[in-house]
Amino acid sequence: MIFYLSGTGNTQWVAETLAQALGEPLINIAEIEEAECRFCVGEQERIGFCFPIHGWRPPFNVRSFVENLHIQHAEGHYCYAVCTAGDNIGEGMDLLQNDLHLIGLQLDAAWSLIMPESYVGLPFMDVDTPAKEKIKKEQAARDLKEITSHVIHCDRGIFKLTRGHWPRINSRLLGGFFLKYLITDKRFYVESNRCVKCGICADVCPTDDIDGGLGREPIWKHSGRCLTCFACYHHCPHHAIEFGRMTKHKGQYWFKRKALR
């Protein structure tokens, strides 16, 4: 089984590619309630985790899911993880490994996969240029092919992670700042003159944090579930969604499979 979370589609592509190659089921973490975090692993079935890095950490709902996760008969099963990031992951995978250790799971292998940038919530951060996006996707496709082969053969002891130059500072200091101040839906708003009430933003939100739909202008619920993944912003066909002043005149990105064909 593969547990995954995705906002702009990078990690969904990874998880679906692995699931198809392995013939194993996909489980969307965003759709699992706390009381439903009990699973039974089948004979010879692998246990996989696929998630994006947010602020050099696993998203808070991924960590909460792992904290409440119970897998029957997990002993001896191959356990792996793949995370996606636009640049580097800091100690993101180390944090996941610590969380898994607390519930009796141990990673046998782990990889980070560099994908096109989608975080646009700070002044100096924007999406990649089309040329850089293309290069990243092509390299990611090659890397994922290699990762898939390792997972198929249950290869252990492989930890290929792009931690960056200051992993401790990024994940612990800056990551804490991100979690406390930047993971919020309170800065999102709609430019009504550009909104066509298509409902796409509500449909793509991975945590159901947007009250909207066809014929309705979106309203964020302020439920505490928002990941600030910017899926709503990136998928808006008329760039009608903004995040304070941070996203003015910035680009949009979401994963398109045809770009890898």
PDB file of C-alpha atoms in Angstrom:
ATOM      1  CA  MET A   1       0.000   0.000   0.000  1.00  0.00           C
ATOM      2  CA  ILE A   2       1.074   3.545  -0.730  1.00  0.00           C
ATOM      3  CA  PHE A   3       0.015   6.428   1.499  1.00  0.00           C
ATOM      4  CA  TYR A   4       0.304   9.750  -0.303  1.00  0.00           C
ATOM      5  CA  LEU A   5      -0.513  13.436  -0.185  1.00  0.00           C
ATOM      6  CA  SER A   6      -0.383  15.863  -3.099  1.00  0.00           C
ATOM      7  CA  GLY A   7      -1.290  19.475  -3.775  1.00  0.00           C
ATOM      8  CA  THR A   8      -0.160  20.594  -7.221  1.00  0.00           C
ATOM      9  CA  GLY A   9       0.169  17.033  -8.537  1.00  0.00           C
ATOM     10  CA  ASN A  10       3.910  16.329  -8.320  1.00  0.00           C
ATOM     11  CA  THR A  11       3.564  13.747  -5.575  1.00  0.00           C
ATOM     12  CA  GLN A  12       0.393  12.285  -7.056  1.00  0.00           C
ATOM     13  CA  TRP A  13       2.337  11.495 -10.230  1.00  0.00           C
ATOM     14  CA  VAL A  14       5.032   9.776  -8.143  1.00  0.00           C
ATOM     15  CA  ALA A  15       2.516   7.752  -6.120  1.00  0.00           C
ATOM     16  CA  GLU A  16       0.440   6.726  -9.141  1.00  0.00           C
ATOM     17  CA  THR A  17       3.553   5.692 -11.081  1.00  0.00           C
ATOM     18  CA  LEU A  18       4.702   3.491  -8.196  1.00  0.00           C
ATOM     19  CA  ALA A  19       1.236   2.039  -7.635  1.00  0.00           C
ATOM     20  CA  GLN A  20       0.903   1.073 -11.285  1.00  0.00           C
ATOM     21  CA  ALA A  21       4.335  -0.589 -11.354  1.00  0.00           C
ATOM     22  CA  LEU A  22       3.796  -2.415  -8.055  1.00  0.00           C
ATOM     23  CA  GLY A  23       0.130  -3.271  -8.476  1.00  0.00           C
ATOM     24  CA  GLU A  24      -0.531  -1.961  -4.962  1.00  0.00           C
ATOM     25  CA  PRO A  25      -3.340   0.298  -3.711  1.00  0.00           C
ATOM     26  CA  LEU A  26      -3.131   4.062  -3.282  1.00  0.00           C
ATOM     27  CA  ILE A  27      -4.451   5.706  -0.123  1.00  0.00           C
ATOM     28  CA  ASN A  28      -4.894   9.487  -0.073  1.00  0.00           C
ATOM     29  CA  ILE A  29      -3.907  10.764   3.363  1.00  0.00           C
ATOM     30  CA  ALA A  30      -6.106  13.857   2.923  1.00  0.00           C
ATOM     31  CA  GLU A  31      -9.190  11.650   2.722  1.00  0.00           C
ATOM     32  CA  ILE A  32      -8.481   9.627   5.868  1.00  0.00           C
ATOM     33  CA  GLU A  33     -10.044  10.674   9.148  1.00  0.00           C
ATOM     34  CA  GLU A  34      -8.168  10.070  12.409  1.00  0.00           C
ATOM     35  CA  ALA A  35     -10.509   7.271  13.442  1.00  0.00           C
ATOM     36  CA  GLU A  36      -9.849   5.426  10.171  1.00  0.00           C
ATOM     37  CA  CYS A  37      -6.054   5.135  10.406  1.00  0.00           C
ATOM     38  CA  ARG A  38      -6.087   1.349  10.782  1.00  0.00           C
ATOM     39  CA  PHE A  39      -4.891  -0.872   7.950  1.00  0.00           C
ATOM     40  CA  CYS A  40      -3.851  -4.456   7.390  1.00  0.00           C
ATOM     41  CA  VAL A  41      -0.952  -5.113   5.054  1.00  0.00           C
ATOM     42  CA  GLY A  42      -1.145  -8.078   2.697  1.00  0.00           C
ATOM     43  CA  GLU A  43       1.423 -10.796   2.241  1.00  0.00           C
ATOM     44  CA  GLN A  44       4.527  -9.501   0.390  1.00  0.00           C
ATOM     45  CA  GLU A  45       2.940  -6.036   0.230  1.00  0.00           C
ATOM     46  CA  ARG A  46       5.216  -3.036   0.613  1.00  0.00           C
ATOM     47  CA  ILE A  47       4.482  -0.004   2.797  1.00  0.00           C
ATOM     48  CA  GLY A  48       5.171   3.282   1.037  1.00  0.00           C
ATOM     49  CA  PHE A  49       4.861   6.968   1.903  1.00  0.00           C
ATOM     50  CA  CYS A  50       4.853   9.715  -0.746  1.00  0.00           C
ATOM     51  CA  PHE A  51       4.539  13.354   0.240  1.00  0.00           C
ATOM     52  CA  PRO A  52       5.707  16.881  -0.635  1.00  0.00           C
ATOM     53  CA  ILE A  53       8.059  18.896   1.544  1.00  0.00           C
ATOM     54  CA  HIS A  54       6.506  22.036   3.041  1.00  0.00           C
ATOM     55  CA  GLY A  55       8.938  24.387   4.739  1.00  0.00           C
ATOM     56  CA  TRP A  56      11.643  21.679   4.860  1.00  0.00           C
ATOM     57  CA  ARG A  57       9.258  19.387   6.768  1.00  0.00           C
ATOM     58  CA  PRO A  58       6.596  16.811   5.973  1.00  0.00           C
ATOM     59  CA  PRO A  59       3.172  18.527   5.873  1.00  0.00           C
ATOM     60  CA  PHE A  60       1.625  18.668   9.332  1.00  0.00           C
ATOM     61  CA  ASN A  61      -1.309  16.443   8.341  1.00  0.00           C
ATOM     62  CA  VAL A  62       1.102  13.760   7.083  1.00  0.00           C
ATOM     63  CA  ARG A  63       2.815  13.776  10.477  1.00  0.00           C
ATOM     64  CA  SER A  64      -0.543  13.661  12.260  1.00  0.00           C
ATOM     65  CA  PHE A  65      -1.628  10.758  10.059  1.00  0.00           C
ATOM     66  CA  VAL A  66       1.534   8.814  10.865  1.00  0.00           C
ATOM     67  CA  GLU A  67       1.082   9.506  14.573  1.00  0.00           C
ATOM     68  CA  ASN A  68      -2.343   7.833  14.467  1.00  0.00           C
ATOM     69  CA  LEU A  69      -1.437   5.103  11.971  1.00  0.00           C
ATOM     70  CA  HIS A  70      -1.865   1.435  12.907  1.00  0.00           C
ATOM     71  CA  ILE A  71      -0.841  -1.280  10.437  1.00  0.00           C
ATOM     72  CA  GLN A  72      -1.483  -4.862  11.413  1.00  0.00           C
ATOM     73  CA  HIS A  73       1.206  -7.422  10.612  1.00  0.00           C
ATOM     74  CA  ALA A  74       3.659  -4.730   9.439  1.00  0.00           C
ATOM     75  CA  GLU A  75       6.692  -6.532  10.841  1.00  0.00           C
ATOM     76  CA  GLY A  76       9.150  -7.591   8.148  1.00  0.00           C
ATOM     77  CA  HIS A  77       7.441  -5.707   5.323  1.00  0.00           C
ATOM     78  CA  TYR A  78       9.537  -3.452   3.129  1.00  0.00           C
ATOM     79  CA  CYS A  79       8.974   0.199   4.084  1.00  0.00           C
ATOM     80  CA  TYR A  80      10.078   3.123   1.912  1.00  0.00           C
ATOM     81  CA  ALA A  81       9.369   6.815   1.335  1.00  0.00           C
ATOM     82  CA  VAL A  82       9.646   9.287  -1.538  1.00  0.00           C
ATOM     83  CA  CYS A  83       9.300  13.028  -0.985  1.00  0.00           C
ATOM     84  CA  THR A  84       9.133  15.778  -3.577  1.00  0.00           C
ATOM     85  CA  ALA A  85      10.599  19.278  -3.315  1.00  0.00           C
ATOM     86  CA  GLY A  86      11.445  22.220  -5.517  1.00  0.00           C
ATOM     87  CA  ASP A  87      14.970  22.532  -4.137  1.00  0.00           C
ATOM     88  CA  ASN A  88      16.093  20.629  -1.025  1.00  0.00           C
ATOM     89  CA  ILE A  89      14.385  18.845   1.850  1.00  0.00           C
ATOM     90  CA  GLY A  90      16.491  19.704   4.906  1.00  0.00           C
ATOM     91  CA  GLU A  91      15.766  17.160   7.632  1.00  0.00           C
ATOM     92  CA  GLY A  92      12.301  16.455   6.225  1.00  0.00           C
ATOM     93  CA  MET A  93      12.860  12.732   5.742  1.00  0.00           C
ATOM     94  CA  ASP A  94      14.604  12.450   9.112  1.00  0.00           C
ATOM     95  CA  LEU A  95      11.479  13.876  10.758  1.00  0.00           C
ATOM     96  CA  LEU A  96       9.302  11.316   8.988  1.00  0.00           C
ATOM     97  CA  GLN A  97      11.652   8.530  10.029  1.00  0.00           C
ATOM     98  CA  ASN A  98      11.430   9.654  13.653  1.00  0.00           C
ATOM     99  CA  ASP A  99       7.631   9.703  13.450  1.00  0.00           C
ATOM    100  CA  LEU A 100       7.568   6.225  11.948  1.00  0.00           C
ATOM    101  CA  HIS A 101       9.915   4.920  14.636  1.00  0.00           C
ATOM    102  CA  LEU A 102       7.407   5.961  17.302  1.00  0.00           C
ATOM    103  CA  ILE A 103       4.769   3.661  15.772  1.00  0.00           C
ATOM    104  CA  GLY A 104       7.149   0.757  15.231  1.00  0.00           C
ATOM    105  CA  LEU A 105       8.038   1.265  11.561  1.00  0.00           C
ATOM    106  CA  GLN A 106      11.537   1.636  10.140  1.00  0.00           C
ATOM    107  CA  LEU A 107      12.377   2.987   6.696  1.00  0.00           C
ATOM    108  CA  ASP A 108      14.342   0.540   4.564  1.00  0.00           C
ATOM    109  CA  ALA A 109      14.961   3.113   1.829  1.00  0.00           C
ATOM    110  CA  ALA A 110      14.104   6.718   1.050  1.00  0.00           C
ATOM    111  CA  TRP A 111      14.484   9.188  -1.793  1.00  0.00           C
ATOM    112  CA  SER A 112      13.886  12.856  -2.483  1.00  0.00           C
ATOM    113  CA  LEU A 113      12.772  13.846  -5.945  1.00  0.00           C
ATOM    114  CA  ILE A 114      13.389  17.376  -7.192  1.00  0.00           C
ATOM    115  CA  MET A 115      10.331  18.676  -9.050  1.00  0.00           C
ATOM    116  CA  PRO A 116       9.213  22.064 -10.413  1.00  0.00           C
ATOM    117  CA  GLU A 117       8.800  24.757  -7.763  1.00  0.00           C
ATOM    118  CA  SER A 118       5.255  25.571  -6.651  1.00  0.00           C
ATOM    119  CA  TYR A 119       5.718  27.582  -3.446  1.00  0.00           C
ATOM    120  CA  VAL A 120       5.046  31.266  -4.102  1.00  0.00           C
ATOM    121  CA  GLY A 121       4.268  32.528  -0.595  1.00  0.00           C
ATOM    122  CA  LEU A 122       7.391  34.623  -0.040  1.00  0.00           C
ATOM    123  CA  PRO A 123       8.686  37.645  -2.008  1.00  0.00           C
ATOM    124  CA  PHE A 124      11.778  35.891  -3.361  1.00  0.00           C
ATOM    125  CA  MET A 125      10.039  32.643  -4.349  1.00  0.00           C
ATOM    126  CA  ASP A 126       8.303  31.977  -7.667  1.00  0.00           C
ATOM    127  CA  VAL A 127       7.668  29.111 -10.052  1.00  0.00           C
ATOM    128  CA  ASP A 128      10.502  27.895 -12.256  1.00  0.00           C
ATOM    129  CA  THR A 129      11.020  29.158 -15.782  1.00  0.00           C
ATOM    130  CA  PRO A 130       9.544  26.899 -18.492  1.00  0.00           C
ATOM    131  CA  ALA A 131      13.052  25.763 -19.432  1.00  0.00           C
ATOM    132  CA  LYS A 132      13.970  24.855 -15.846  1.00  0.00           C
ATOM    133  CA  GLU A 133      10.591  23.161 -15.325  1.00  0.00           C
ATOM    134  CA  LYS A 134      11.210  20.979 -18.380  1.00  0.00           C
ATOM    135  CA  ILE A 135      14.699  19.998 -17.197  1.00  0.00           C
ATOM    136  CA  LYS A 136      13.437  19.124 -13.723  1.00  0.00           C
ATOM    137  CA  LYS A 137      10.580  16.990 -15.050  1.00  0.00           C
ATOM    138  CA  GLU A 138      12.810  15.072 -17.447  1.00  0.00           C
ATOM    139  CA  GLN A 139      15.343  14.348 -14.696  1.00  0.00           C
ATOM    140  CA  ALA A 140      12.566  13.415 -12.266  1.00  0.00           C
ATOM    141  CA  ALA A 141      11.179  10.903 -14.758  1.00  0.00           C
ATOM    142  CA  ARG A 142      14.595   9.248 -15.024  1.00  0.00           C
ATOM    143  CA  ASP A 143      15.075   9.268 -11.257  1.00  0.00           C
ATOM    144  CA  LEU A 144      11.601   7.850 -10.605  1.00  0.00           C
ATOM    145  CA  LYS A 145      12.268   5.010 -13.014  1.00  0.00           C
ATOM    146  CA  GLU A 146      15.350   4.093 -10.965  1.00  0.00           C
ATOM    147  CA  ILE A 147      13.466   4.479  -7.676  1.00  0.00           C
ATOM    148  CA  THR A 148      10.670   2.248  -8.953  1.00  0.00           C
ATOM    149  CA  SER A 149      13.152  -0.481  -9.818  1.00  0.00           C
ATOM    150  CA  HIS A 150      14.654  -0.366  -6.319  1.00  0.00           C
ATOM    151  CA  VAL A 151      11.208  -0.532  -4.712  1.00  0.00           C
ATOM    152  CA  ILE A 152      10.126  -3.441  -6.924  1.00  0.00           C
ATOM    153  CA  HIS A 153      13.189  -5.393  -5.775  1.00  0.00           C
ATOM    154  CA  CYS A 154      12.823  -4.207  -2.151  1.00  0.00           C
ATOM    155  CA  ASP A 155      16.385  -2.908  -2.106  1.00  0.00           C
ATOM    156  CA  ARG A 156      17.365  -1.825   1.387  1.00  0.00           C
ATOM    157  CA  GLY A 157      19.813   0.731   2.729  1.00  0.00           C
ATOM    158  CA  ILE A 158      19.349   3.288  -0.055  1.00  0.00           C
ATOM    159  CA  PHE A 159      18.864   6.858   1.174  1.00  0.00           C
ATOM    160  CA  LYS A 160      19.307   9.343  -1.690  1.00  0.00           C
ATOM    161  CA  LEU A 161      18.235  12.658  -0.185  1.00  0.00           C
ATOM    162  CA  THR A 162      18.944  16.246  -1.209  1.00  0.00           C
ATOM    163  CA  ARG A 163      19.240  17.751   2.270  1.00  0.00           C
ATOM    164  CA  GLY A 164      20.849  21.061   1.238  1.00  0.00           C
ATOM    165  CA  HIS A 165      23.638  23.007   2.945  1.00  0.00           C
ATOM    166  CA  TRP A 166      21.854  23.885   6.206  1.00  0.00           C
ATOM    167  CA  PRO A 167      19.357  21.060   6.862  1.00  0.00           C
ATOM    168  CA  ARG A 168      19.106  21.611  10.623  1.00  0.00           C
ATOM    169  CA  ILE A 169      18.546  25.372  10.333  1.00  0.00           C
ATOM    170  CA  ASN A 170      16.095  24.988   7.455  1.00  0.00           C
ATOM    171  CA  SER A 171      13.930  22.294   9.020  1.00  0.00           C
ATOM    172  CA  ARG A 172      14.065  23.313  12.667  1.00  0.00           C
ATOM    173  CA  LEU A 173      14.323  27.114  12.639  1.00  0.00           C
ATOM    174  CA  LEU A 174      12.839  28.168   9.294  1.00  0.00           C
ATOM    175  CA  GLY A 175      10.479  25.187   9.248  1.00  0.00           C
ATOM    176  CA  GLY A 176       9.082  26.255  12.601  1.00  0.00           C
ATOM    177  CA  PHE A 177       8.542  29.770  11.241  1.00  0.00           C
ATOM    178  CA  PHE A 178       6.714  28.361   8.204  1.00  0.00           C
ATOM    179  CA  LEU A 179       4.446  26.217  10.352  1.00  0.00           C
ATOM    180  CA  LYS A 180       3.594  29.017  12.768  1.00  0.00           C
ATOM    181  CA  TYR A 181       3.172  31.959  10.414  1.00  0.00           C
ATOM    182  CA  LEU A 182       2.918  30.872   6.777  1.00  0.00           C
ATOM    183  CA  ILE A 183       0.770  27.728   6.837  1.00  0.00           C
ATOM    184  CA  THR A 184      -2.588  29.507   6.770  1.00  0.00           C
ATOM    185  CA  ASP A 185      -5.576  30.183   4.538  1.00  0.00           C
ATOM    186  CA  LYS A 186      -6.189  33.640   6.015  1.00  0.00           C
ATOM    187  CA  ARG A 187      -4.166  35.417   3.323  1.00  0.00           C
ATOM    188  CA  PHE A 188      -6.008  33.877   0.374  1.00  0.00           C
ATOM    189  CA  TYR A 189      -8.597  36.032  -1.322  1.00  0.00           C
ATOM    190  CA  VAL A 190     -10.370  36.302  -4.684  1.00  0.00           C
ATOM    191  CA  GLU A 191     -10.181  39.078  -7.246  1.00  0.00           C
ATOM    192  CA  SER A 192     -13.902  39.063  -8.029  1.00  0.00           C
ATOM    193  CA  ASN A 193     -13.464  40.828 -11.368  1.00  0.00           C
ATOM    194  CA  ARG A 194     -11.362  37.900 -12.603  1.00  0.00           C
ATOM    195  CA  CYS A 195     -13.213  35.012 -10.954  1.00  0.00           C
ATOM    196  CA  VAL A 196     -15.559  33.107 -13.297  1.00  0.00           C
ATOM    197  CA  LYS A 197     -16.935  30.873 -10.510  1.00  0.00           C
ATOM    198  CA  CYS A 198     -15.746  27.701 -12.218  1.00  0.00           C
ATOM    199  CA  GLY A 199     -15.308  25.802  -8.944  1.00  0.00           C
ATOM    200  CA  ILE A 200     -11.903  24.391  -9.864  1.00  0.00           C
ATOM    201  CA  CYS A 201     -10.211  25.740  -6.734  1.00  0.00           C
ATOM    202  CA  ALA A 202     -12.646  23.956  -4.417  1.00  0.00           C
ATOM    203  CA  ASP A 203     -12.334  20.742  -6.436  1.00  0.00           C
ATOM    204  CA  VAL A 204      -8.521  20.612  -6.288  1.00  0.00           C
ATOM    205  CA  CYS A 205      -8.094  21.559  -2.612  1.00  0.00           C
ATOM    206  CA  PRO A 206      -6.632  18.400  -1.012  1.00  0.00           C
ATOM    207  CA  THR A 207      -8.060  19.170   2.434  1.00  0.00           C
ATOM    208  CA  ASP A 208     -11.570  20.408   1.520  1.00  0.00           C
ATOM    209  CA  ASP A 209     -10.802  23.829   2.990  1.00  0.00           C
ATOM    210  CA  ILE A 210     -12.671  25.847   0.340  1.00  0.00           C
ATOM    211  CA  ASP A 211     -16.402  26.429   0.349  1.00  0.00           C
ATOM    212  CA  GLY A 212     -17.227  26.817  -3.325  1.00  0.00           C
ATOM    213  CA  GLY A 213     -18.111  25.055  -6.541  1.00  0.00           C
ATOM    214  CA  LEU A 214     -19.553  25.753  -9.962  1.00  0.00           C
ATOM    215  CA  GLY A 215     -21.365  29.076  -9.903  1.00  0.00           C
ATOM    216  CA  ARG A 216     -19.964  30.154  -6.540  1.00  0.00           C
ATOM    217  CA  GLU A 217     -17.095  32.423  -5.593  1.00  0.00           C
ATOM    218  CA  PRO A 218     -14.761  30.515  -3.234  1.00  0.00           C
ATOM    219  CA  ILE A 219     -14.549  31.197   0.483  1.00  0.00           C
ATOM    220  CA  TRP A 220     -11.812  29.670   2.626  1.00  0.00           C
ATOM    221  CA  LYS A 221     -13.136  27.894   5.692  1.00  0.00           C
ATOM    222  CA  HIS A 222     -10.369  28.790   8.180  1.00  0.00           C
ATOM    223  CA  SER A 223     -10.735  25.260   9.503  1.00  0.00           C
ATOM    224  CA  GLY A 224      -7.073  24.780  10.375  1.00  0.00           C
ATOM    225  CA  ARG A 225      -6.757  22.171   7.621  1.00  0.00           C
ATOM    226  CA  CYS A 226      -5.169  24.398   4.955  1.00  0.00           C
ATOM    227  CA  LEU A 227      -1.668  23.278   3.948  1.00  0.00           C
ATOM    228  CA  THR A 228      -0.891  26.438   1.950  1.00  0.00           C
ATOM    229  CA  CYS A 229       0.047  24.107  -0.900  1.00  0.00           C
ATOM    230  CA  PHE A 230      -1.232  26.715  -3.388  1.00  0.00           C
ATOM    231  CA  ALA A 231      -3.175  24.135  -5.406  1.00  0.00           C
ATOM    232  CA  CYS A 232      -6.117  26.554  -5.539  1.00  0.00           C
ATOM    233  CA  TYR A 233      -3.909  29.416  -6.694  1.00  0.00           C
ATOM    234  CA  HIS A 234      -2.062  27.417  -9.341  1.00  0.00           C
ATOM    235  CA  HIS A 235      -5.136  25.770 -10.855  1.00  0.00           C
ATOM    236  CA  CYS A 236      -7.171  28.986 -11.165  1.00  0.00           C
ATOM    237  CA  PRO A 237      -7.547  29.513 -14.946  1.00  0.00           C
ATOM    238  CA  HIS A 238      -7.780  33.305 -14.620  1.00  0.00           C
ATOM    239  CA  HIS A 239      -5.243  33.933 -11.827  1.00  0.00           C
ATOM    240  CA  ALA A 240      -8.100  35.249  -9.699  1.00  0.00           C
ATOM    241  CA  ILE A 241      -6.721  33.885  -6.420  1.00  0.00           C
ATOM    242  CA  GLU A 242      -4.022  35.761  -4.539  1.00  0.00           C
ATOM    243  CA  PHE A 243      -2.109  35.167  -1.297  1.00  0.00           C
ATOM    244  CA  GLY A 244      -1.882  38.639   0.176  1.00  0.00           C
ATOM    245  CA  ARG A 245       0.558  40.641  -1.916  1.00  0.00           C
ATOM    246  CA  MET A 246       2.981  37.742  -2.239  1.00  0.00           C
ATOM    247  CA  THR A 247       1.541  36.278  -5.443  1.00  0.00           C
ATOM    248  CA  LYS A 248       1.002  39.440  -7.451  1.00  0.00           C
ATOM    249  CA  HIS A 249       2.456  38.969 -10.955  1.00  0.00           C
ATOM    250  CA  LYS A 250       3.866  35.529 -10.134  1.00  0.00           C
ATOM    251  CA  GLY A 251       3.534  32.412 -12.257  1.00  0.00           C
ATOM    252  CA  GLN A 252       1.401  29.313 -11.855  1.00  0.00           C
ATOM    253  CA  TYR A 253       2.313  25.637 -11.964  1.00  0.00           C
ATOM    254  CA  TRP A 254       0.581  22.294 -11.670  1.00  0.00           C
ATOM    255  CA  PHE A 255       1.759  18.927 -12.880  1.00  0.00           C
ATOM    256  CA  LYS A 256       0.757  17.929 -16.399  1.00  0.00           C
ATOM    257  CA  ARG A 257       1.450  14.354 -17.443  1.00  0.00           C
ATOM    258  CA  LYS A 258       1.725  15.168 -21.150  1.00  0.00           C
ATOM    259  CA  ALA A 259       4.913  17.122 -20.424  1.00  0.00           C
ATOM    260  CA  LEU A 260       6.722  13.842 -19.732  1.00  0.00           C
ATOM    261  CA  ARG A 261       5.658  12.010 -22.850  1.00  0.00           C
TER     262      ARG A 261
END
